[in-house]
CSV table of C-alpha atoms and ligand atoms in Angstrom, one decimal:
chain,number,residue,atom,x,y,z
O,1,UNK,CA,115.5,95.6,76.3
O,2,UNK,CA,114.5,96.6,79.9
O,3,UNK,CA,116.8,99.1,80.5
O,4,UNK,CA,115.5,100.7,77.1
O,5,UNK,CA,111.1,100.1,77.5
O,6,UNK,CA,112.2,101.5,81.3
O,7,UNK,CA,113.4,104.7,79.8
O,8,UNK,CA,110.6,104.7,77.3
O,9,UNK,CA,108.0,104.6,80.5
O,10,UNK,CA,110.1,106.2,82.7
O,11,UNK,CA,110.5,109.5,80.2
O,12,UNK,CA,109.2,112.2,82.6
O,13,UNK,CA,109.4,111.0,85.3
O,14,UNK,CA,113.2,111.1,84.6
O,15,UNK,CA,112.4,114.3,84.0
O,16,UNK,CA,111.4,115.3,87.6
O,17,UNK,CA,114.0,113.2,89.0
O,18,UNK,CA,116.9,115.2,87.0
O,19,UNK,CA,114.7,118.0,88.3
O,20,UNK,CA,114.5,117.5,91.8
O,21,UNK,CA,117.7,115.7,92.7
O,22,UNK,CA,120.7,116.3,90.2
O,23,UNK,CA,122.0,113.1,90.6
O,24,UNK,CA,121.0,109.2,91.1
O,25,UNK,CA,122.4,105.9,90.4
O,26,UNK,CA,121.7,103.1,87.8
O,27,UNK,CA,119.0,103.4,84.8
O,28,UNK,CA,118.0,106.8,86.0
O,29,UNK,CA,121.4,108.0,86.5
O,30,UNK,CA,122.1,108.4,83.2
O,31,UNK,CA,119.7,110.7,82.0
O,32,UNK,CA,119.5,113.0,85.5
O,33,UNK,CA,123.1,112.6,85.7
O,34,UNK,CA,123.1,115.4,82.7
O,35,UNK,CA,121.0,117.5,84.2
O,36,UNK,CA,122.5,119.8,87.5
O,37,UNK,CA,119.7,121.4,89.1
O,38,UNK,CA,120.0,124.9,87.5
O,39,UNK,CA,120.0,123.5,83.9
O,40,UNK,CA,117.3,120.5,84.0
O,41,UNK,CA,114.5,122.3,81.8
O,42,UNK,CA,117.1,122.4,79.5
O,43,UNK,CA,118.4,118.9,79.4
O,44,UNK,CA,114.7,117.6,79.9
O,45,UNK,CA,114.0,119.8,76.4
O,46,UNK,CA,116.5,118.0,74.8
O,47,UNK,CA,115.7,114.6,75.6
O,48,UNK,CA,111.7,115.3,75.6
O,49,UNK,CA,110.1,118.6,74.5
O,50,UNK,CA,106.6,117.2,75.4
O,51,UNK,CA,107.9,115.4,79.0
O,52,UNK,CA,109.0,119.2,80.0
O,53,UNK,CA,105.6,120.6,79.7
O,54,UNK,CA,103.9,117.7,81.6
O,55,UNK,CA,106.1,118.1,84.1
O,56,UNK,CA,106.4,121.9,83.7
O,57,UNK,CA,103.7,122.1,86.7
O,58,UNK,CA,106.8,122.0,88.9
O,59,UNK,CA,105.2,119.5,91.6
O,60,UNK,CA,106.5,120.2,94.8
O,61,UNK,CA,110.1,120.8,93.1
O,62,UNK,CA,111.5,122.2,96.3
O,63,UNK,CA,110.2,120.0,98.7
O,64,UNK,CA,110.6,117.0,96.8
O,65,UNK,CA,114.5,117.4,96.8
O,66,UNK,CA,114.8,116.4,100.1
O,67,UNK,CA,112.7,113.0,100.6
O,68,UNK,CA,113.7,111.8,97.0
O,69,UNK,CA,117.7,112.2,97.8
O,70,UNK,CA,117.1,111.1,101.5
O,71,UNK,CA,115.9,107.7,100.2
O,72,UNK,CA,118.6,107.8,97.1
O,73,UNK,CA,121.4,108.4,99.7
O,74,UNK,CA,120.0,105.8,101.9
O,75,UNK,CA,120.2,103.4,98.8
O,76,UNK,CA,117.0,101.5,99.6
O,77,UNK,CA,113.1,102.3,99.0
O,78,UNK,CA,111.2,100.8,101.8
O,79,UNK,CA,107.9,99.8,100.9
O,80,UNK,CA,104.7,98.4,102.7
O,81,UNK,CA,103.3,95.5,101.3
O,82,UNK,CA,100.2,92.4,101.5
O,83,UNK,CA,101.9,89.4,101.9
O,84,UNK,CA,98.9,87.1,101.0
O,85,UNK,CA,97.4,88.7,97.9
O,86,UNK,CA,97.9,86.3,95.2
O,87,UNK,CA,98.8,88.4,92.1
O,88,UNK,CA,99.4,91.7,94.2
O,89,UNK,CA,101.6,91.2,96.9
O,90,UNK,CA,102.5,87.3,97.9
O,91,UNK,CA,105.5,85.9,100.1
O,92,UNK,CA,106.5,82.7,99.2
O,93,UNK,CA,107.0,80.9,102.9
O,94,UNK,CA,109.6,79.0,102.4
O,95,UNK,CA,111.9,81.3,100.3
O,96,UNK,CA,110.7,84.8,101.8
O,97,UNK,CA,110.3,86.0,98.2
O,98,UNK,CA,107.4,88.3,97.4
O,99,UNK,CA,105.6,88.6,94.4
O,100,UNK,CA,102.9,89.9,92.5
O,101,UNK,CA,101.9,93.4,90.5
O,102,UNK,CA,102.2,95.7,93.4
O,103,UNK,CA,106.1,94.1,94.2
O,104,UNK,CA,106.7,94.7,90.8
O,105,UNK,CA,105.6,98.3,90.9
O,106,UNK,CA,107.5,99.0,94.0
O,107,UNK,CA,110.8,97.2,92.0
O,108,UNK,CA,110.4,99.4,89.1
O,109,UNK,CA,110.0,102.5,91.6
O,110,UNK,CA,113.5,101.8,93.4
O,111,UNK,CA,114.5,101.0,89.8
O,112,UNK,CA,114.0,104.6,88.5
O,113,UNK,CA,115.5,105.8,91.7
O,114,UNK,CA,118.9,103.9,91.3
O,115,UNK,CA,118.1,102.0,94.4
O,116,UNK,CA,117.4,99.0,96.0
O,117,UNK,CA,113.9,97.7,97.5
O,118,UNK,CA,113.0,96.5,101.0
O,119,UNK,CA,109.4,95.2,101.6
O,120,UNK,CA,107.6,94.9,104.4
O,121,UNK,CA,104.7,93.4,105.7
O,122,UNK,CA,101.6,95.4,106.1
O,123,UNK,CA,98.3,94.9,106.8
O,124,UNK,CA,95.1,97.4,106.4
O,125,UNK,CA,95.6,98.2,110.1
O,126,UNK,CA,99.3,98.6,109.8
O,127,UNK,CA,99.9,100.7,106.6
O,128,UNK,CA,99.4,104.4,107.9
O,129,UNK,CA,101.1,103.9,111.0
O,130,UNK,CA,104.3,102.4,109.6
O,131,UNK,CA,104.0,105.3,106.7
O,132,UNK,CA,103.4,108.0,109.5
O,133,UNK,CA,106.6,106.9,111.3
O,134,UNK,CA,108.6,107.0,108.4
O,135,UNK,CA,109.5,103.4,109.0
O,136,UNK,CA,108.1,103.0,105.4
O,137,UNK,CA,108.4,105.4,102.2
O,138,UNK,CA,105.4,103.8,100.7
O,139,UNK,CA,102.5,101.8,100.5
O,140,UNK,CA,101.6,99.5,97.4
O,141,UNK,CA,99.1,97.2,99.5
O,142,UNK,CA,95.7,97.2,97.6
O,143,UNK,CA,95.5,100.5,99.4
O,144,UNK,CA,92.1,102.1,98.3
O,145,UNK,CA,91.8,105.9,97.2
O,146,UNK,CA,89.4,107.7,99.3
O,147,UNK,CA,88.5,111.2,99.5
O,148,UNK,CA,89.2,110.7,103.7
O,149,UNK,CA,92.3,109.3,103.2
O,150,UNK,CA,93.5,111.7,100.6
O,151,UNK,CA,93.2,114.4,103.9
O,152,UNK,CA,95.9,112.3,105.4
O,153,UNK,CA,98.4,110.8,102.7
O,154,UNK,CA,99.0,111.0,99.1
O,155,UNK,CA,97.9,108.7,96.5
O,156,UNK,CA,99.2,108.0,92.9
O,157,UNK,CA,96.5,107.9,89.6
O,158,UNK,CA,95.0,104.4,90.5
O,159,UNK,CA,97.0,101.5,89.1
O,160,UNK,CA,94.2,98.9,89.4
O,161,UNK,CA,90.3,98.9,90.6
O,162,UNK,CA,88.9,95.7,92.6
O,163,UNK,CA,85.5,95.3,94.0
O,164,UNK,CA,84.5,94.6,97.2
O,165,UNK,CA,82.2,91.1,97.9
O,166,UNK,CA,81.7,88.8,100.5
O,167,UNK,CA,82.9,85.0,101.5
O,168,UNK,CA,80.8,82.8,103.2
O,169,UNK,CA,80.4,79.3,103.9
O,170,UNK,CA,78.3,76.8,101.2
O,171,UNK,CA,76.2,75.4,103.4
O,172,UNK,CA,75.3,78.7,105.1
O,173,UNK,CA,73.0,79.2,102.6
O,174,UNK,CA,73.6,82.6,101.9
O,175,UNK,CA,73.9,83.8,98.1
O,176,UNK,CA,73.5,87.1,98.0
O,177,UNK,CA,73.0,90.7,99.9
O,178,UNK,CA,69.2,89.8,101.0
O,179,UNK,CA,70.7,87.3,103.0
O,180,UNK,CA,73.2,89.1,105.1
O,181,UNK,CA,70.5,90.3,106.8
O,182,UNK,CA,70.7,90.2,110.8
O,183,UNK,CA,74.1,88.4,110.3
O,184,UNK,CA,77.6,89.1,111.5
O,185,UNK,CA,80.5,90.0,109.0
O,186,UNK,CA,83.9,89.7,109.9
O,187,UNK,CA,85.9,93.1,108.4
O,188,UNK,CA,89.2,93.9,108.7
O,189,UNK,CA,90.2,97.1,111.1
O,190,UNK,CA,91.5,100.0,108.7
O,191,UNK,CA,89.3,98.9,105.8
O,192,UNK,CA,86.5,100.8,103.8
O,193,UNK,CA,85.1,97.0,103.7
O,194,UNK,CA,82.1,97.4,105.9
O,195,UNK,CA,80.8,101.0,105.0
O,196,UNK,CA,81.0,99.3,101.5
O,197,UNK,CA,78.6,96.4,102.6
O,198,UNK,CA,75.9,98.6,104.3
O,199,UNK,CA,76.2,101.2,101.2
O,200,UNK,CA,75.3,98.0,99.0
O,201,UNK,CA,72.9,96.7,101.2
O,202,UNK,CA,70.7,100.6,101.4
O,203,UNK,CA,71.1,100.6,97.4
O,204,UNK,CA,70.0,97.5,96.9
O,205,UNK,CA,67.1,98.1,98.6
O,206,UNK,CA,68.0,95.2,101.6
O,207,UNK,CA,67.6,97.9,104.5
O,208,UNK,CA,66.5,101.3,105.0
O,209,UNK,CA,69.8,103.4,105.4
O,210,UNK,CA,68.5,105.0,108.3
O,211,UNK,CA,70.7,107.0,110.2
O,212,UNK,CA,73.9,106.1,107.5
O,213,UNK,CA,76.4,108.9,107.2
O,214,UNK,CA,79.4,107.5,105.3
O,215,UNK,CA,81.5,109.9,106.7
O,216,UNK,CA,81.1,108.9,110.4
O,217,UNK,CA,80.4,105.4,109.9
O,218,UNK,CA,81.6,103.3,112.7
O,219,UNK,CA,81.6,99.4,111.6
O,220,UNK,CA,81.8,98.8,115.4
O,221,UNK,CA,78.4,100.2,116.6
O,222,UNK,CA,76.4,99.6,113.4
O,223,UNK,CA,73.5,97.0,113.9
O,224,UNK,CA,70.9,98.3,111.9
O,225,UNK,CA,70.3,95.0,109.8
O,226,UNK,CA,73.8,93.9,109.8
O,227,UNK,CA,76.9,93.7,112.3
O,228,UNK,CA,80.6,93.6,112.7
O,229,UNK,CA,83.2,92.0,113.9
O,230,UNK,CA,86.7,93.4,113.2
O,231,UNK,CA,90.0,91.8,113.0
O,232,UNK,CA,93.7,92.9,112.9
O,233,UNK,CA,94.1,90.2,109.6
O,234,UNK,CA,92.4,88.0,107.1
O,235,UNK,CA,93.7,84.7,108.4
O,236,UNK,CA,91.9,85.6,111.7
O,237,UNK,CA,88.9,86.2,109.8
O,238,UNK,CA,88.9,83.6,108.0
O,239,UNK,CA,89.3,81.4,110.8
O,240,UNK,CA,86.7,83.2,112.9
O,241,UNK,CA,84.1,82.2,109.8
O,242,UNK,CA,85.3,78.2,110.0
O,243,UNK,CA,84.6,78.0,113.5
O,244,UNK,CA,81.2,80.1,113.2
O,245,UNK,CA,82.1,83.1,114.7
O,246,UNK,CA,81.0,85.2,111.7
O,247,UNK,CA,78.5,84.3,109.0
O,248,UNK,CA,80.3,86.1,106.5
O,249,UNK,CA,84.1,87.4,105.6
O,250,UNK,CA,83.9,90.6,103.4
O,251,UNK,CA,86.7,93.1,101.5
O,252,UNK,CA,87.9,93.3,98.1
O,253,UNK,CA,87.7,90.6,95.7
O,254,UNK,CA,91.5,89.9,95.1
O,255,UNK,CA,92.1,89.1,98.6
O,256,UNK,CA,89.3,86.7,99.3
O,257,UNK,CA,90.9,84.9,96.4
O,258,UNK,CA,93.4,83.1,98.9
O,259,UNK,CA,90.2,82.5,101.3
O,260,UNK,CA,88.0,81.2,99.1
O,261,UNK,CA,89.0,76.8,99.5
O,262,UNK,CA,86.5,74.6,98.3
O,263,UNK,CA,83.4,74.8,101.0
O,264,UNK,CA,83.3,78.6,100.5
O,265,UNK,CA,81.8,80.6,97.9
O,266,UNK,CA,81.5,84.8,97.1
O,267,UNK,CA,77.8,86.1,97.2
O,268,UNK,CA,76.3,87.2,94.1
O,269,UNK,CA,77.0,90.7,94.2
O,270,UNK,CA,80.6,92.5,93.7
O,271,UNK,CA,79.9,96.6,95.0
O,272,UNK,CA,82.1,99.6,95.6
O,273,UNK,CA,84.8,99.8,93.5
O,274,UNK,CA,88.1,100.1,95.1
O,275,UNK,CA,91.3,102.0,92.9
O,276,UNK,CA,94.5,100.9,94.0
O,277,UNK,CA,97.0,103.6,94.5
O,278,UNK,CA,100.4,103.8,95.9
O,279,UNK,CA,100.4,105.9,99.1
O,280,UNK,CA,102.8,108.3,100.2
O,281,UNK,CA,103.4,110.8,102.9
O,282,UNK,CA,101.5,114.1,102.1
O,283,UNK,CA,102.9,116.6,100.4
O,284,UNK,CA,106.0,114.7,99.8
O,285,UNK,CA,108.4,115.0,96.6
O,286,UNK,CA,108.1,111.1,96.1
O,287,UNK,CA,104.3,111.5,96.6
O,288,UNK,CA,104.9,113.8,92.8
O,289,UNK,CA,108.0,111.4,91.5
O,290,UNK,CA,105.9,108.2,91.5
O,291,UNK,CA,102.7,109.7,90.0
O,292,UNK,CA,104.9,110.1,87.3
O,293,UNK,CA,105.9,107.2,87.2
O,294,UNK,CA,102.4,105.3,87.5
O,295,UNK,CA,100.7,107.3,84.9
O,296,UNK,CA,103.8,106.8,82.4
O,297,UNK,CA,103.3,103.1,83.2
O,298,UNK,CA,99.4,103.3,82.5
O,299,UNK,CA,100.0,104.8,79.3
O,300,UNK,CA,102.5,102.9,77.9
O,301,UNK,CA,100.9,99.6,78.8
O,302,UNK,CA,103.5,98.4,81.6
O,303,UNK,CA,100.7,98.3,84.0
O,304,UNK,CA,98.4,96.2,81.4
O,305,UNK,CA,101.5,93.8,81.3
O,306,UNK,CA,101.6,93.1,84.9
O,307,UNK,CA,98.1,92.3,85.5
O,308,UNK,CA,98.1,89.9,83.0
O,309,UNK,CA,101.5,88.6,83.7
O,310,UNK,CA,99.7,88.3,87.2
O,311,UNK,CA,96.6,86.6,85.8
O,312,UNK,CA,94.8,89.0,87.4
O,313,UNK,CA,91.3,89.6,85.6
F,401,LIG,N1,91.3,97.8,99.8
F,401,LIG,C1,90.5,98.0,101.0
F,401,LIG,C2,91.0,99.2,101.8
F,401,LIG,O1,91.9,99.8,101.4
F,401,LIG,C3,90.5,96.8,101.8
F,401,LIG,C4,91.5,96.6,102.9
F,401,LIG,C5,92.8,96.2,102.5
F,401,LIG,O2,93.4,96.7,101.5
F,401,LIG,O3,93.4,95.3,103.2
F,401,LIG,O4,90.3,99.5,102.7
C-alpha cells in the first residue's frame, strides 16, 4: 500500500527524476529505470500525459543531473534537522531516533530518491552554514520562507505555516504585546523571531515604529521599546528566562511547545506567519526535484496526514 499511494504522490516528480538522472534505486527506480535520458518525455507520456506538462517547464534539467545523481551515487540524503520540536523534528534521547512531520518528509524525499537518510542536528544558527558547506543537502527545520533568504537558498511550496508568540513566566505578569514594553526578549541568532515582535508591536499600536526598516533590522541594537538578547539555542533561552535573565522567550509557536512547563504561559497574541519550506542550495536540481515532490504531497493529502498523525493543529 505504500509503495503504491508513494507512486500515486510521487507521479511527477518521478517524472523529473527519470528526467534528470536516468536511473535510481528502490520505489523510484522502477518507473525512471524506463526512462534513459533521451527518451523520458516519452516514457513520462505514457505513464502521465498531465505529469509531462507540469513538469514540461524543464526546471533546471541540466543542472539538476548532477546534485540529484551525486546524492543517489552517494546512497544517502543528508538532511538538517530540529531535534526538540515536538511534532516536527524530535530526537528521542535515549534511542537517538528522530521523529516528527519534517523527519517524515525528509524519509519520503530519500524514499523517492532510492536512498537512504542521515539527519543531523541543526539549529536556526546552524542551518545555512552546514547547507553552504555541502555538509548537508537539505534543510527541513521549521525553516521559514523569506523573501531575504530566497536571495540565498531555495525553498520548496510551504509544507506548513506556524505563528510566531512569546513565552513568559506566570507570575511576570505579562499577558500580552502592551506588556513587553521596555522588557528584554530572549531570540534565537538566525531567526526572523525578533523583527516579527517589533513588527507586532508598531501594528498593534504598542510603539511608534520609528526608525524600523525590516530589511536592516538588527535585533542586537534595537531598543526602541523593546530589547534583545540572542542565543545560539532554545534550551539556553529558556534557561536564561528561569533565572531572570530575559522577561520573555519568543519564536514560532511549535517550538515554544517543549518550553512551555507548567509556570509559563504564551501572551495573548500569535503574529507573523511563518511557511515552512524545505531549503536547498540555490539553483540546485534537488532544489526543482523536491518541489515536486512537496506540492504532489500537498495535493494529494500526504502532508494533511502527517500533521495530524503529528497532532499538530
Ligand atoms: N522559523 C523561524 C525562522 O526560520 C524561527 C527560527 C527557527 O526555525 O528556529 O527564523
Amino acid at each position: 500500500m505504500k509503495k503504491k499511494s508513494l507512486a500515486a504522490m510521487v507521479t511527477s516528480a518521478v517524472m523529473v527524476m527519470a528526467m534528470l538522472t536516468g536511473c535510481g534505486s528502490g520505489e523510484t527506480q522502477a518507473t525512471a529505470q524506463a526512462a534513459e535520458p533521451s527518451s523520458a518525455v516519452e516514457s513520462a507520456e505514457a505513464a502521465e500525459p498531465e505529469a509531462v506538462e507540469e513538469t514540461g517547464e524543464e526546471p533546471a534539467k541540466d543542472v539538476a543531473a548532477a546534485d540529484v545523481q551525486e546524492i543517489i551515487d552517494r546512497g544517502v540524503l543528508r538532511v538538517g534537522v530540529k531535534n526538540a520540536v515536538i511534532g516536527f523534528g524530535f530526537q528521542d534521547e535515549l534511542t537517538g531516533e528522530y521523529s516528527g512531520m519534517e523527519i517524515s518528509l525528509a524519509e519520503k524525499i530519500a524514499e523517492s530518491l532510492g536512498v537512504d537518510v542521515e539527519f543531523t542536528t541543526v539549529t536556526a544558527a546552524t542551518r545555512t552554514e552546514l547547507l553552504d558547506s555541502g555538509d548537508i543537502d537539505c534543510v527541513l527545520a521549521t525553516f521559514t520562507i523569506t523573501d531575504e533568504r530566497k536571495e540565498s537558498w531555495d525553498f520548496s511550496t510551504p509544507y506548513y505555516t506556524d505563528y510566531v508568540t512569546v513565552l513568559v513566566q506566570k507570575d511576570s505578569g505579562i499577558t500580552g504585546l502592551a506588556d513587553l514594553t521596555d522588557k528584554k526578549v530572549g531570540v534565537s541568532s538566525g531567526s526572523t523571531s525578533a523583527r516579527s515582535l517589533v513588527a507586532a508591536m508598531i501594528e498593534n499600536g504598542v510603539i511608534s515604529g520609528d526608525g524600523f526598516d525590516a530589511e536592516t533590522f538588527d535585533p542586537v541594537t534595537w531598543t526602541d521599546g523593546i530589547s534583545f538578547a540572542q542565543y545560539d539555542d532554545y534550551p539556553t533561552i529558556s534557561t536564561a528566562l528561569s533565572a531572570g535573565e530575559v522577561d520573555a522567550f519568543c519564536v514560532d509557536k511549535s517550538i515554544l511547545a517543549v518550553y512551555h512547563t507548567d509556570d509559563r504561559t504564551y501572551i495573548d497574541e500569535k503574529f507573523a506567519p511563518q511557511e515552512y519550506g524545505v531549503a536547498t542550495k540555490k539553483g540546485s536540481g534537488l532544489s526543482a526535484y523536491v518541489d515536486e515532490l512537496v506540492k504532489g504531497w500537498l495535493s494529494d493529502g500526504t502532508i494533511d496526514g502527517l500533521i495530524a498523525e503529528n497532532g499538530i493543529e
